[in-house]
Coordinates of C-alpha atoms and ligand atoms in Angstrom, one line a residue:
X1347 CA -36.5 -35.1 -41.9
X1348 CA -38.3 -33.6 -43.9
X1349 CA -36.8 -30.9 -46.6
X1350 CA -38.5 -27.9 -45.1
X1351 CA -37.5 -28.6 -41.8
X1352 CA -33.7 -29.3 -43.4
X1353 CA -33.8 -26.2 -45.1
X1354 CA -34.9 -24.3 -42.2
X1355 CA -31.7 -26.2 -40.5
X1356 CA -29.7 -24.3 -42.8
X1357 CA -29.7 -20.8 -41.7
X1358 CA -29.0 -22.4 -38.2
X1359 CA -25.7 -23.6 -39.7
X1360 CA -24.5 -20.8 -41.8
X1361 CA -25.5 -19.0 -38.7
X1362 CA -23.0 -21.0 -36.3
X1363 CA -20.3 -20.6 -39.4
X1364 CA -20.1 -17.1 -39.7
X1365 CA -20.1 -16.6 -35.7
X1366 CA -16.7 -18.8 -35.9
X1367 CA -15.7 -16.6 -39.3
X1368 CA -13.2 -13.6 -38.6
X1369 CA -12.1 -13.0 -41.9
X1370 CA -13.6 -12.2 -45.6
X1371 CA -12.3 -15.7 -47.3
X1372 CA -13.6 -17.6 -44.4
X1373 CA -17.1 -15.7 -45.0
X1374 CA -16.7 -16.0 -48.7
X1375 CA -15.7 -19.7 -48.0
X1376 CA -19.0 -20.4 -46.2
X1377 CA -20.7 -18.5 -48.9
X1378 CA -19.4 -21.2 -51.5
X1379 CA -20.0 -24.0 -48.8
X1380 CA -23.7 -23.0 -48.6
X1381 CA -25.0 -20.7 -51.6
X1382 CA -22.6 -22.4 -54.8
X1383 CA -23.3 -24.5 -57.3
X1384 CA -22.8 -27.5 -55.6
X1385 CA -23.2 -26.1 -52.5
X1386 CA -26.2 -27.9 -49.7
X1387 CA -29.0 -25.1 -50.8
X1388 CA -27.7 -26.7 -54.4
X1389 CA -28.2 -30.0 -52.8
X1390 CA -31.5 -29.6 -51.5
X1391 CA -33.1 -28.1 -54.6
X1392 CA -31.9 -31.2 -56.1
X1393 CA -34.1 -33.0 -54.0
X1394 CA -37.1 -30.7 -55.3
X1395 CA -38.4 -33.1 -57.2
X1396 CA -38.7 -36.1 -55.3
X1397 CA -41.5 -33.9 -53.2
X1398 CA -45.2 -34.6 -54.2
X1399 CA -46.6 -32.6 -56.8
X1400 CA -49.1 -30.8 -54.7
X1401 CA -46.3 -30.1 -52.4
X1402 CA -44.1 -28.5 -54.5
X1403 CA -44.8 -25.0 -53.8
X1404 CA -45.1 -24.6 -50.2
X1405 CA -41.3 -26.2 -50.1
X1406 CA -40.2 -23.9 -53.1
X1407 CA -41.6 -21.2 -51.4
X1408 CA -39.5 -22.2 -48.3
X1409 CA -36.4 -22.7 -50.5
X1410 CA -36.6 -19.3 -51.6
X1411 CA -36.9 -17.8 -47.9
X1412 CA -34.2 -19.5 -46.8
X1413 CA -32.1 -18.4 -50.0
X1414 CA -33.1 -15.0 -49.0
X1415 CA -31.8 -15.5 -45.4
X1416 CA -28.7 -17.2 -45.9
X1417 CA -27.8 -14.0 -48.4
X1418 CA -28.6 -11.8 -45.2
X1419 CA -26.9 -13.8 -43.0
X1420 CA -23.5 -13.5 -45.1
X1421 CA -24.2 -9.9 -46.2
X1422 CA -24.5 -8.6 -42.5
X1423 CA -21.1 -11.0 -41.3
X1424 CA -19.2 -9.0 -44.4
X1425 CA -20.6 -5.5 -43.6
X1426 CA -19.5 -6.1 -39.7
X1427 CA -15.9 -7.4 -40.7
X1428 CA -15.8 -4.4 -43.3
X1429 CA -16.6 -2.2 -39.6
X1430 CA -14.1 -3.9 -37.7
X1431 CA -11.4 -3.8 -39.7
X1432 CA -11.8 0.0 -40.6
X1433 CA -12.6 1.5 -36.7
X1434 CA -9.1 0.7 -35.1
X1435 CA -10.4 0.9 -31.6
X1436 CA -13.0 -1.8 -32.2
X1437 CA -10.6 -4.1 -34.2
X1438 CA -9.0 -4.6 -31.1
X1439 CA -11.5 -5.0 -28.9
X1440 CA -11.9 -9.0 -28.5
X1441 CA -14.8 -9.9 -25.6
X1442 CA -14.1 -13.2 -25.2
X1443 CA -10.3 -12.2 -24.4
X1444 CA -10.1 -12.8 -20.8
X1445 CA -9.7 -9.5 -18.7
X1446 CA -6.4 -7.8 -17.8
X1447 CA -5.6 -8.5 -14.4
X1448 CA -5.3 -5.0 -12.4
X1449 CA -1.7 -4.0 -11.5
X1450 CA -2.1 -4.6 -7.6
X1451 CA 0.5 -3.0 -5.5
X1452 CA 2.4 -5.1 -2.8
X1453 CA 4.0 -4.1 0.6
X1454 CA 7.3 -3.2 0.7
X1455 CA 9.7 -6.0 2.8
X1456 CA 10.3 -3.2 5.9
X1457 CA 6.7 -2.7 6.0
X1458 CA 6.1 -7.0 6.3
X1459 CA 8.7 -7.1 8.8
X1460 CA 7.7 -4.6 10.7
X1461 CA 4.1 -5.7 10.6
X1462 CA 5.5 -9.1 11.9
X1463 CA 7.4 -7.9 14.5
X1464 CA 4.6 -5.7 15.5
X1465 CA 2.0 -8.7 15.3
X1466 CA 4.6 -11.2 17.4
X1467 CA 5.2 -8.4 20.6
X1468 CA 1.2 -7.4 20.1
X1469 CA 0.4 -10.9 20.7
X1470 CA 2.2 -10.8 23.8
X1471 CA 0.9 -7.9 25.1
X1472 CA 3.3 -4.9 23.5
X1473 CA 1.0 -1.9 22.9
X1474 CA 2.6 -0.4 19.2
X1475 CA 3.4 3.3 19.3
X1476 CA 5.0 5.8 16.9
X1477 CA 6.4 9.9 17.3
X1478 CA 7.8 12.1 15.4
X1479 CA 11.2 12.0 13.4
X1480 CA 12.0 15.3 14.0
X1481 CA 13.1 14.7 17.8
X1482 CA 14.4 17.4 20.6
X1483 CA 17.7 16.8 22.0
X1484 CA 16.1 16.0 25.0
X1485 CA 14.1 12.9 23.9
X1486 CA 16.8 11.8 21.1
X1487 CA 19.5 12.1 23.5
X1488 CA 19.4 13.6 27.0
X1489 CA 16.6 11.7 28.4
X1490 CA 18.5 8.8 27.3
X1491 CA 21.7 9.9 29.4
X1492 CA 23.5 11.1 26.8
X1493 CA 25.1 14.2 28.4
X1494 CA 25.8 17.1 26.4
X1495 CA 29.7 16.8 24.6
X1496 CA 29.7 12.7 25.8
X1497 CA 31.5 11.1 23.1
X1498 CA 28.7 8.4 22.6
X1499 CA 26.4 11.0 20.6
X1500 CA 29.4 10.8 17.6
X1501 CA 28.1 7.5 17.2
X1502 CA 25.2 8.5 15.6
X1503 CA 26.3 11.1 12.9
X1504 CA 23.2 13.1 13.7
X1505 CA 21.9 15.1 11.4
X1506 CA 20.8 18.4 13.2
X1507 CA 17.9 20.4 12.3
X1508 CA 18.8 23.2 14.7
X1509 CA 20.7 24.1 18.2
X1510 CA 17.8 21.7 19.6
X1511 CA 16.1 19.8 16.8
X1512 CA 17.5 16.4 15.2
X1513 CA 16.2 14.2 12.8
X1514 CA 15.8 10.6 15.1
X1515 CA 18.9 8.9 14.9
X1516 CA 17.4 6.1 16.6
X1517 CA 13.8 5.0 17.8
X1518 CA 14.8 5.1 21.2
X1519 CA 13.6 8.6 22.1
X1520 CA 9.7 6.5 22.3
X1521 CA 11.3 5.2 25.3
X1522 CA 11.2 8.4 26.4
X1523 CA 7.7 9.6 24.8
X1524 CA 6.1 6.4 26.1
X1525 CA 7.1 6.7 30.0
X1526 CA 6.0 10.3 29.8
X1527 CA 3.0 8.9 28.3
X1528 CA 2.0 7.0 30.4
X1529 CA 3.2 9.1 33.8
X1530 CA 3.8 5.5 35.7
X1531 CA 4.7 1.9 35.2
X1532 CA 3.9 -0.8 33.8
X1533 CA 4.0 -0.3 29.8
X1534 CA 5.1 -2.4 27.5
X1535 CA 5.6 -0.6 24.0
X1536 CA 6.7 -1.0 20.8
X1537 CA 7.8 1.5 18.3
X1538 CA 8.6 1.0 14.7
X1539 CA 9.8 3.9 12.3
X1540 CA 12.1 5.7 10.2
X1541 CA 15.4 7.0 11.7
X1542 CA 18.1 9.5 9.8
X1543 CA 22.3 9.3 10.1
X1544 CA 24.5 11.2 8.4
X1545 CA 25.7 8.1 6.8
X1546 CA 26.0 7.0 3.0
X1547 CA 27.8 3.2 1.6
X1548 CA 26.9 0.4 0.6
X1549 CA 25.9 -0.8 3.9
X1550 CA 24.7 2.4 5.1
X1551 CA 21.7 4.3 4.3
X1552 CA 21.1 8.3 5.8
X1553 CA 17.4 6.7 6.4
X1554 CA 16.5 3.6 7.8
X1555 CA 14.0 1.7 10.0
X1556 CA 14.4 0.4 13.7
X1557 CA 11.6 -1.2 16.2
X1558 CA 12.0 0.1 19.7
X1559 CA 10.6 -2.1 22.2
X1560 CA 10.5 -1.5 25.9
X1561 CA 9.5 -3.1 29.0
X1562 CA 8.8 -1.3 32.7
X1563 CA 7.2 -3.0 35.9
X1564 CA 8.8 -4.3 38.4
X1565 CA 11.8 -6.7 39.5
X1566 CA 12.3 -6.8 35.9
X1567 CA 15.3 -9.2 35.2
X1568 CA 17.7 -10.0 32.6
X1569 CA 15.8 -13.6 32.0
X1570 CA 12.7 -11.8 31.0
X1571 CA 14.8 -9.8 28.4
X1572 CA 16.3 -12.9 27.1
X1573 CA 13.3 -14.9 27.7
X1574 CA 11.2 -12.2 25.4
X1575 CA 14.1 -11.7 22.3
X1576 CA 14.1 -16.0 22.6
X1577 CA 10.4 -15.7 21.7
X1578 CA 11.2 -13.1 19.2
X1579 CA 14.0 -14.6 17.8
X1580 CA 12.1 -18.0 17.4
X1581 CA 9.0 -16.8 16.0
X1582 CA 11.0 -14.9 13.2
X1583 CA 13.4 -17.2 12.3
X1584 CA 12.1 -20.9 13.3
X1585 CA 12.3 -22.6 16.4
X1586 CA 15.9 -23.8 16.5
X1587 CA 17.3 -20.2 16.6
X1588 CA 20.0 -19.7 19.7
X1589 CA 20.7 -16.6 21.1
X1590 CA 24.0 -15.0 21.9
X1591 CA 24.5 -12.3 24.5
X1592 CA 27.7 -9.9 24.1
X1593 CA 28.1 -7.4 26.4
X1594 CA 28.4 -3.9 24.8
X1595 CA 27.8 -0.2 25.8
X1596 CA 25.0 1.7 25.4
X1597 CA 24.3 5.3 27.7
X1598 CA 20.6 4.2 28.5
X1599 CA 20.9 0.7 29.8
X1600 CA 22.9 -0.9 31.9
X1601 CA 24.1 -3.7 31.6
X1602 CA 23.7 -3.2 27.6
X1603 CA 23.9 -6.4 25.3
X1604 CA 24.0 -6.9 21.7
X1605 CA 22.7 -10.1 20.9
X1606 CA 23.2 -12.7 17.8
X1607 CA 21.3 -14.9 16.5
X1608 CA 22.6 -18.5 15.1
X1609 CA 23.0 -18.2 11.7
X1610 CA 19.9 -19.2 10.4
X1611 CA 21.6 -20.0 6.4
X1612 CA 24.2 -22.7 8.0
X1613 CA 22.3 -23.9 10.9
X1614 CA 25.2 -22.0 12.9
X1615 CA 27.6 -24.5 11.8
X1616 CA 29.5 -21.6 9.7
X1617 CA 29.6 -24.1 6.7
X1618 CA 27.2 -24.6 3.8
X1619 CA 27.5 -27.3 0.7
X1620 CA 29.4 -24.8 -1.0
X1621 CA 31.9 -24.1 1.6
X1622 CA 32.3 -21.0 4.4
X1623 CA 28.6 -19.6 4.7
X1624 CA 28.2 -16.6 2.8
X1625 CA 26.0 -15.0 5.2
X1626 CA 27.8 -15.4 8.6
X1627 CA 31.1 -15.3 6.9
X1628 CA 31.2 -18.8 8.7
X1629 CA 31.2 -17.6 12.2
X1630 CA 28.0 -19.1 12.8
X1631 CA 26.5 -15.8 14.7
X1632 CA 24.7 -13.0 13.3
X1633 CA 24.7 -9.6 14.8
X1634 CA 21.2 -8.7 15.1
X1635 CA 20.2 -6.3 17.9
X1636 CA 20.9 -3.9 21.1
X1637 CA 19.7 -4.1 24.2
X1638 CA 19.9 -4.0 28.1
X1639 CA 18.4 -3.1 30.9
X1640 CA 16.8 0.6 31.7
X1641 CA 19.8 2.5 33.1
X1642 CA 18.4 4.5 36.5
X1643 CA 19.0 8.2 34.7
X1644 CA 16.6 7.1 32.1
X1645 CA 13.7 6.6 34.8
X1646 CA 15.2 9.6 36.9
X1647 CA 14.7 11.9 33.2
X1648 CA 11.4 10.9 32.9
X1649 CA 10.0 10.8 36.8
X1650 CA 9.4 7.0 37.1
X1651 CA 10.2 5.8 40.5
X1652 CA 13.3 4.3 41.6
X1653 CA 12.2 1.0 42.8
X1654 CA 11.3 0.1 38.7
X1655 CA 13.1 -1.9 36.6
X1656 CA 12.5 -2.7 32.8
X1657 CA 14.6 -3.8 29.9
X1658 CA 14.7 -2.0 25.9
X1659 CA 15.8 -3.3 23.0
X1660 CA 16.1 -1.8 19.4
X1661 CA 16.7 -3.7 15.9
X1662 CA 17.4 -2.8 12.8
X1663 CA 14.6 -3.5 10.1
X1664 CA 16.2 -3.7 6.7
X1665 CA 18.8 -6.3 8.5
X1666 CA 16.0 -8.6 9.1
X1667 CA 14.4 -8.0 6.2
X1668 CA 17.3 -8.8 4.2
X1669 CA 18.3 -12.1 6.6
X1670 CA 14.8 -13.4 6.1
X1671 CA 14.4 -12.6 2.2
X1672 CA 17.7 -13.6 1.7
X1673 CA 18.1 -9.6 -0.1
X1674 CA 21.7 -9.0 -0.7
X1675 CA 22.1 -5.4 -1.1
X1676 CA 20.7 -3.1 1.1
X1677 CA 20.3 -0.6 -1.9
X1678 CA 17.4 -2.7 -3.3
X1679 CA 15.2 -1.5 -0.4
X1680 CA 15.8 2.0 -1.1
X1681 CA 15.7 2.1 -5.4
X1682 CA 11.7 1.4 -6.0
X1683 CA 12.4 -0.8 -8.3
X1684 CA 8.7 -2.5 -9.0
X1685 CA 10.5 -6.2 -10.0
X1686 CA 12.3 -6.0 -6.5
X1687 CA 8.8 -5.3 -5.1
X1688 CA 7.0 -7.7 -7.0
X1689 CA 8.8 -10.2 -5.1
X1690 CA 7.1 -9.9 -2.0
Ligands
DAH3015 N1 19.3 2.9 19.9 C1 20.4 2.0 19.6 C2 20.9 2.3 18.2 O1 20.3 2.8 17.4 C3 19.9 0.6 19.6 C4 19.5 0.1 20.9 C5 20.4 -0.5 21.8 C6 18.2 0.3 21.4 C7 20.1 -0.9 23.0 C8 17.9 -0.1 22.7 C9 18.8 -0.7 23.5 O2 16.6 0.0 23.2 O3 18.5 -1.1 24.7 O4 22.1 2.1 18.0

């Protein structure tokens, strides 16, 4: 090569250095390396004098532009790191740091298992409703044949908003909303929301969630309500869930159920590696649901015919949510704790 073209070269590489350089001694370095005494300008000057006479002074003149722009080159690297380092703001700003990721919100475990539940009954044909949580007596209670004074309204610690007003205490009044609704059967509805008890331990929360569900046609039986909480069941927990019916009270169905499901931590067996399951405190059978088929008085409160039949269930979504995260405590749902969150 010849030593114009090599000195030419040079720039190129001092350039490339000081790109590379983030520091004064690494420029002053590179200053040395290129501009010293024995530095490769230095070296190629040396070879001055092998050129041709006649050549001398277009490669000296070349020499001395490229002394000239290597001076630049490590004049302007200094005066930018002098910059840097005094604007704080800047000094920090790195571009080839990759970005920051944004903080992205995620949905809270009631929220996925209600959207779950919803998108298993949807798929089967449930229509998804929702009412208010501020509830008459008459849809939180007397439409659902709780008469006035009947012991089975202490159950539900009821918060009362007036002589007539309650906070829900259950998603159950939709029942009611949904077959006035609609005037006639068939429907097929779910409701998911928030409900409010008068209620406060380590189990208990004064708001929680529930999904409603309800079924009305005709010569409706108990097989189609176990058939449908099967599919449920199975589609929430995995295939080899079984089903336990226990008969139970409840003032708007009859018969009323509340159904387990095999404990889906132990296989049902009650026993894990480490011993008695933790979960079903090794009775195999977890309490997961109420249910039964539409008492007459509910259909007579709301002007559906007599010859209908239908079946309701409610569950309890923090339950599931915490059987299928495996959550402990059912104050984690409730403390907005974003690691908690971030799990999900
Ligand atoms: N509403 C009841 C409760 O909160 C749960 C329930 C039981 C709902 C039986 C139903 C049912 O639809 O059929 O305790």
């Amino acid at each position: 090569m010849g030593l114009i073209a090599e000195l030419e070269g040079l720039t190129a590489a001092l350039q490339q250095g000081l790109d590379q350089a983030v520091s004064l001694p690494e420029v002053e370095a590179l200053r040395v390396a290129f501009m010293g005494r024995k530095g490769r300008l230095a070296g190629l000057m040396a070879r001055l004098k092998e050129v041709d006479p006649e050549d001398r002074p277009a490669v000296g003149q070349a020499a001395n532009a490229a002394k000239q722009r290597l001076a630049e080159l490590l004049e302007e690297r200094i005066a930018r790191l002098k910059a840097l380092a005094e604007g704080a703001e800047e000094r920090f700003f790195d571009p080839s740091m990759p970005g920051r990721p944004p903080y992205r919100g995620s949905l809270h475990p009631v929220t996925l298992v209600m959207n779950e539940l919803c998108s298993i009954l949807e798929g089967i044909g449930y229509e998804v409703v929702s009412g208010p949580e501020a509830e008459t007596d008459f849809h939180n209670f007397a439409a659902l044949n709780f008469p006035k004074d009947h012991p089975a309204r202490d159950m539900q610690d009821t918060l009362y908003l007036g002589e007539d007003l309650v906070m829900r205490t259950h998603t159950s009044p939709m029942q009611v909303r949904s077959m006035l609704a609609h005037k006639k059967p068939p429907l097929a509805v779910l409701a998911p929301g928030k409900v409010y008890r008068r209620d406060f331990d380590l189990t208990h929360t004064p708001m929680f969630h529930q999904v409603e569900g309800l079924l009305v046609g005709q010569n409706i039986s108990l097989g189609d309500l176990r058939g449908t909480l099967a599919y449920l069941a199975r589609e929430l927990f995995g295939p080899e869930t079984r089903l336990r019916f226990r008969p139970s009270f409840f003032p708007f169905t009859e018969p009323s159920a509340e159904v387990d499901l095999s404990c889906m931590f132990c296989g049902g067996s009650g026993r894990t590696d480490g011993g008695t399951c933790r979960v079903c405190k090794g009775g195999g059978w977890l309490e997961i649901l109420g249910s039964g088929m539409v008492d007459p008085n509910v259909f007579k409160a709301v002007g559906f015919p007599e010859d209908c039949s239908g079946f309701a269930f409610g569950l309890g979504v923090e339950r599931i949510a915490m059987l299928k995260y495996g959550i402990g405590d059912l104050r984690m749902f409730f403390e907005n704790d974003a690691r908690f969150l971030e799990r999900f």
